[in-house]
Amino acid sequence: MKNTKQLYKALNERILVLDGAMGTMLQRYNFTEEDYRGERFKDWEHSLKGNNDLLSLTQPEAIEEVHRKYLEADADIIETNTFSGTTIAMADYHMEELVYELNYESAKIARKVCDEFTAKNPEKPRFVAGSIGPTNRTASLSPDVNDPGFRAITFDQLRIAYKQQAEALLDGGSDILLVETIFDTLNAKAALFAIDEIQDERNIEIPIMVSGTITDASGRTLSGQTAEAFLISVSHLNLLSVGLNCALGAEQLTPYLETLSKNSDFLISAYPNAGLPNAFGQYDESPEFMAEQIKEYAEKGLINIIGGCCGTTPPHIQAIADLVKNYEPRKVSVNF
């Protein structure tokens, strides 16, 4: 992994800024069914609207533009447009055969833009995080209330799907693999198992970020784990970072980040939503207000990587970047 040394150096020196929401930005384009299809998929038998990962093939200029806006807003790390890039999630669109290409091309787009910005300012290298989402199936919970023992997916099916995605993300130029928005830790363990297999097969060390999601005020993931239990469940691997994202706003996330920070020797990441959604599912928190909430993380020395999830935009990321440059990262040394 050619940029790992630069990544670790940067993490030792400062709090790194992750980008904001891809989906929030793509909504502004108001893409139609025809836009999603492009020329290549104009005769596809199934509806494709909403398949944001596909836009890396049919609207690559838009994906590149979103990445560029986040880098202009001082993000150090940008995520690939691959949150649903597994055969499991792509089955909804009957596009399983495209999974390798989707991930590879998404990583290439992000790599290209990052390299442009690094070339302009080598003192601030930019990094690509290959986004690996949770899939739309869960290994720990039954989708059928009448059959609690039923599972819609097996660990091995998840492992195979995640491995294909991870290999394509690495081949396309990702510096980091980010297993994110984890609501079922068993799914995440399948992804981590797959990534570990790749490390052995390729004889490389992959910087791995793991980010769970606390789903409500109970302080637990959807599959019932507390933040501390989640941490213990994923700590068997040599991770770059562990953290939390989505579901909650910055203020609500604070106690759970404190738990992770107190109990972990890994770096800590956080990318909360822009507050909690309103009655219309919109996020109202302004960049300034969100940055003020995140100030507590920085003042308490809780974080090494900070960004935004649902509802966040380049102005949110710029406000966060402007804030954290005045603070030291949480004290954990990373060595390469």
mmCIF file of N, CA, C and O in Angstrom, residues 37 60 113 128 131 161 169 188 199 210 216 227 230 239 243 245-246 281 288 312 323 329:
data_model
loop_
_atom_site.group_PDB
_atom_site.id
_atom_site.type_symbol
_atom_site.label_atom_id
_atom_site.label_comp_id
_atom_site.label_asym_id
_atom_site.label_seq_id
_atom_site.Cartn_x
_atom_site.Cartn_y
_atom_site.Cartn_z
ATOM 1 N N ARG A 37 -29.671 5.450 -15.973
ATOM 2 C CA ARG A 37 -29.411 4.430 -16.985
ATOM 3 C C ARG A 37 -28.236 4.798 -17.891
ATOM 4 O O ARG A 37 -27.423 3.938 -18.228
ATOM 5 N N PRO A 60 -20.145 9.678 -14.239
ATOM 6 C CA PRO A 60 -18.882 9.792 -13.488
ATOM 7 C C PRO A 60 -18.461 11.231 -13.220
ATOM 8 O O PRO A 60 -17.798 11.511 -12.214
ATOM 9 N N VAL A 113 -8.910 12.221 -8.421
ATOM 10 C CA VAL A 113 -9.113 13.544 -7.841
ATOM 11 C C VAL A 113 -8.177 13.764 -6.655
ATOM 12 O O VAL A 113 -7.603 14.850 -6.497
ATOM 13 N N VAL A 128 -7.819 7.960 -0.287
ATOM 14 C CA VAL A 128 -9.076 7.345 -0.722
ATOM 15 C C VAL A 128 -9.455 6.232 0.252
ATOM 16 O O VAL A 128 -8.670 5.320 0.502
ATOM 17 N N SER A 131 -15.339 2.598 0.478
ATOM 18 C CA SER A 131 -16.527 2.470 1.325
ATOM 19 C C SER A 131 -17.178 1.101 1.175
ATOM 20 O O SER A 131 -17.549 0.688 0.077
ATOM 21 N N ALA A 161 -19.001 -11.988 -0.797
ATOM 22 C CA ALA A 161 -19.419 -10.718 -1.402
ATOM 23 C C ALA A 161 -18.481 -9.582 -0.998
ATOM 24 O O ALA A 161 -18.073 -8.763 -1.838
ATOM 25 N N LEU A 169 -11.919 -2.515 -4.808
ATOM 26 C CA LEU A 169 -11.586 -1.203 -4.238
ATOM 27 C C LEU A 169 -10.080 -1.017 -4.136
ATOM 28 O O LEU A 169 -9.548 0.070 -4.421
ATOM 29 N N ALA A 188 -20.120 -7.199 9.811
ATOM 30 C CA ALA A 188 -18.807 -6.545 9.795
ATOM 31 C C ALA A 188 -17.692 -7.559 9.979
ATOM 32 O O ALA A 188 -16.643 -7.458 9.334
ATOM 33 N N GLN A 199 -5.286 -9.677 2.864
ATOM 34 C CA GLN A 199 -3.962 -9.303 3.405
ATOM 35 C C GLN A 199 -3.001 -10.485 3.322
ATOM 36 O O GLN A 199 -1.838 -10.326 2.938
ATOM 37 N N VAL A 210 -13.093 0.930 10.856
ATOM 38 C CA VAL A 210 -14.348 0.275 11.195
ATOM 39 C C VAL A 210 -15.238 1.307 11.878
ATOM 40 O O VAL A 210 -14.813 1.974 12.818
ATOM 41 N N ASP A 216 -30.216 4.409 18.300
ATOM 42 C CA ASP A 216 -31.172 5.244 19.033
ATOM 43 C C ASP A 216 -30.635 5.557 20.421
ATOM 44 O O ASP A 216 -29.496 5.235 20.746
ATOM 45 N N ALA A 227 -21.729 0.194 22.729
ATOM 46 C CA ALA A 227 -20.505 0.661 22.059
ATOM 47 C C ALA A 227 -19.300 -0.161 22.514
ATOM 48 O O ALA A 227 -18.436 -0.523 21.704
ATOM 49 N N PHE A 230 -19.430 -3.642 20.963
ATOM 50 C CA PHE A 230 -19.060 -3.510 19.547
ATOM 51 C C PHE A 230 -17.544 -3.433 19.405
ATOM 52 O O PHE A 230 -16.944 -4.127 18.578
ATOM 53 N N LEU A 239 -6.622 -2.922 13.519
ATOM 54 C CA LEU A 239 -7.349 -1.882 12.803
ATOM 55 C C LEU A 239 -6.590 -0.562 12.838
ATOM 56 O O LEU A 239 -5.840 -0.282 13.773
ATOM 57 N N GLY A 243 -14.745 3.556 15.152
ATOM 58 C CA GLY A 243 -15.521 4.764 15.418
ATOM 59 C C GLY A 243 -16.992 4.556 15.174
ATOM 60 O O GLY A 243 -17.481 3.422 15.081
ATOM 61 N N ASN A 245 -20.636 6.344 13.151
ATOM 62 C CA ASN A 245 -21.185 7.272 12.165
ATOM 63 C C ASN A 245 -22.689 7.060 12.039
ATOM 64 O O ASN A 245 -23.232 6.071 12.516
ATOM 65 N N CYS A 246 -23.349 8.021 11.426
ATOM 66 C CA CYS A 246 -24.764 7.935 11.062
ATOM 67 C C CYS A 246 -25.691 7.861 12.287
ATOM 68 O O CYS A 246 -25.244 7.893 13.419
ATOM 69 N N GLY A 281 -37.743 14.230 7.128
ATOM 70 C CA GLY A 281 -36.533 13.457 6.853
ATOM 71 C C GLY A 281 -35.354 14.294 6.425
ATOM 72 O O GLY A 281 -34.353 13.770 5.940
ATOM 73 N N GLU A 288 -22.073 25.749 10.961
ATOM 74 C CA GLU A 288 -21.525 26.399 12.155
ATOM 75 C C GLU A 288 -21.992 25.687 13.429
ATOM 76 O O GLU A 288 -21.218 25.449 14.352
ATOM 77 N N THR A 312 -24.810 16.174 5.614
ATOM 78 C CA THR A 312 -23.629 17.051 5.590
ATOM 79 C C THR A 312 -23.203 17.346 4.156
ATOM 80 O O THR A 312 -23.373 16.534 3.256
ATOM 81 N N LEU A 323 -12.295 24.147 12.297
ATOM 82 C CA LEU A 323 -12.281 23.975 13.752
ATOM 83 C C LEU A 323 -11.129 23.089 14.209
ATOM 84 O O LEU A 323 -10.343 23.483 15.083
ATOM 85 N N PRO A 329 -4.635 15.811 17.763
ATOM 86 C CA PRO A 329 -5.374 14.549 17.679
ATOM 87 C C PRO A 329 -5.286 13.770 18.991
ATOM 88 O O PRO A 329 -4.398 14.018 19.809
#
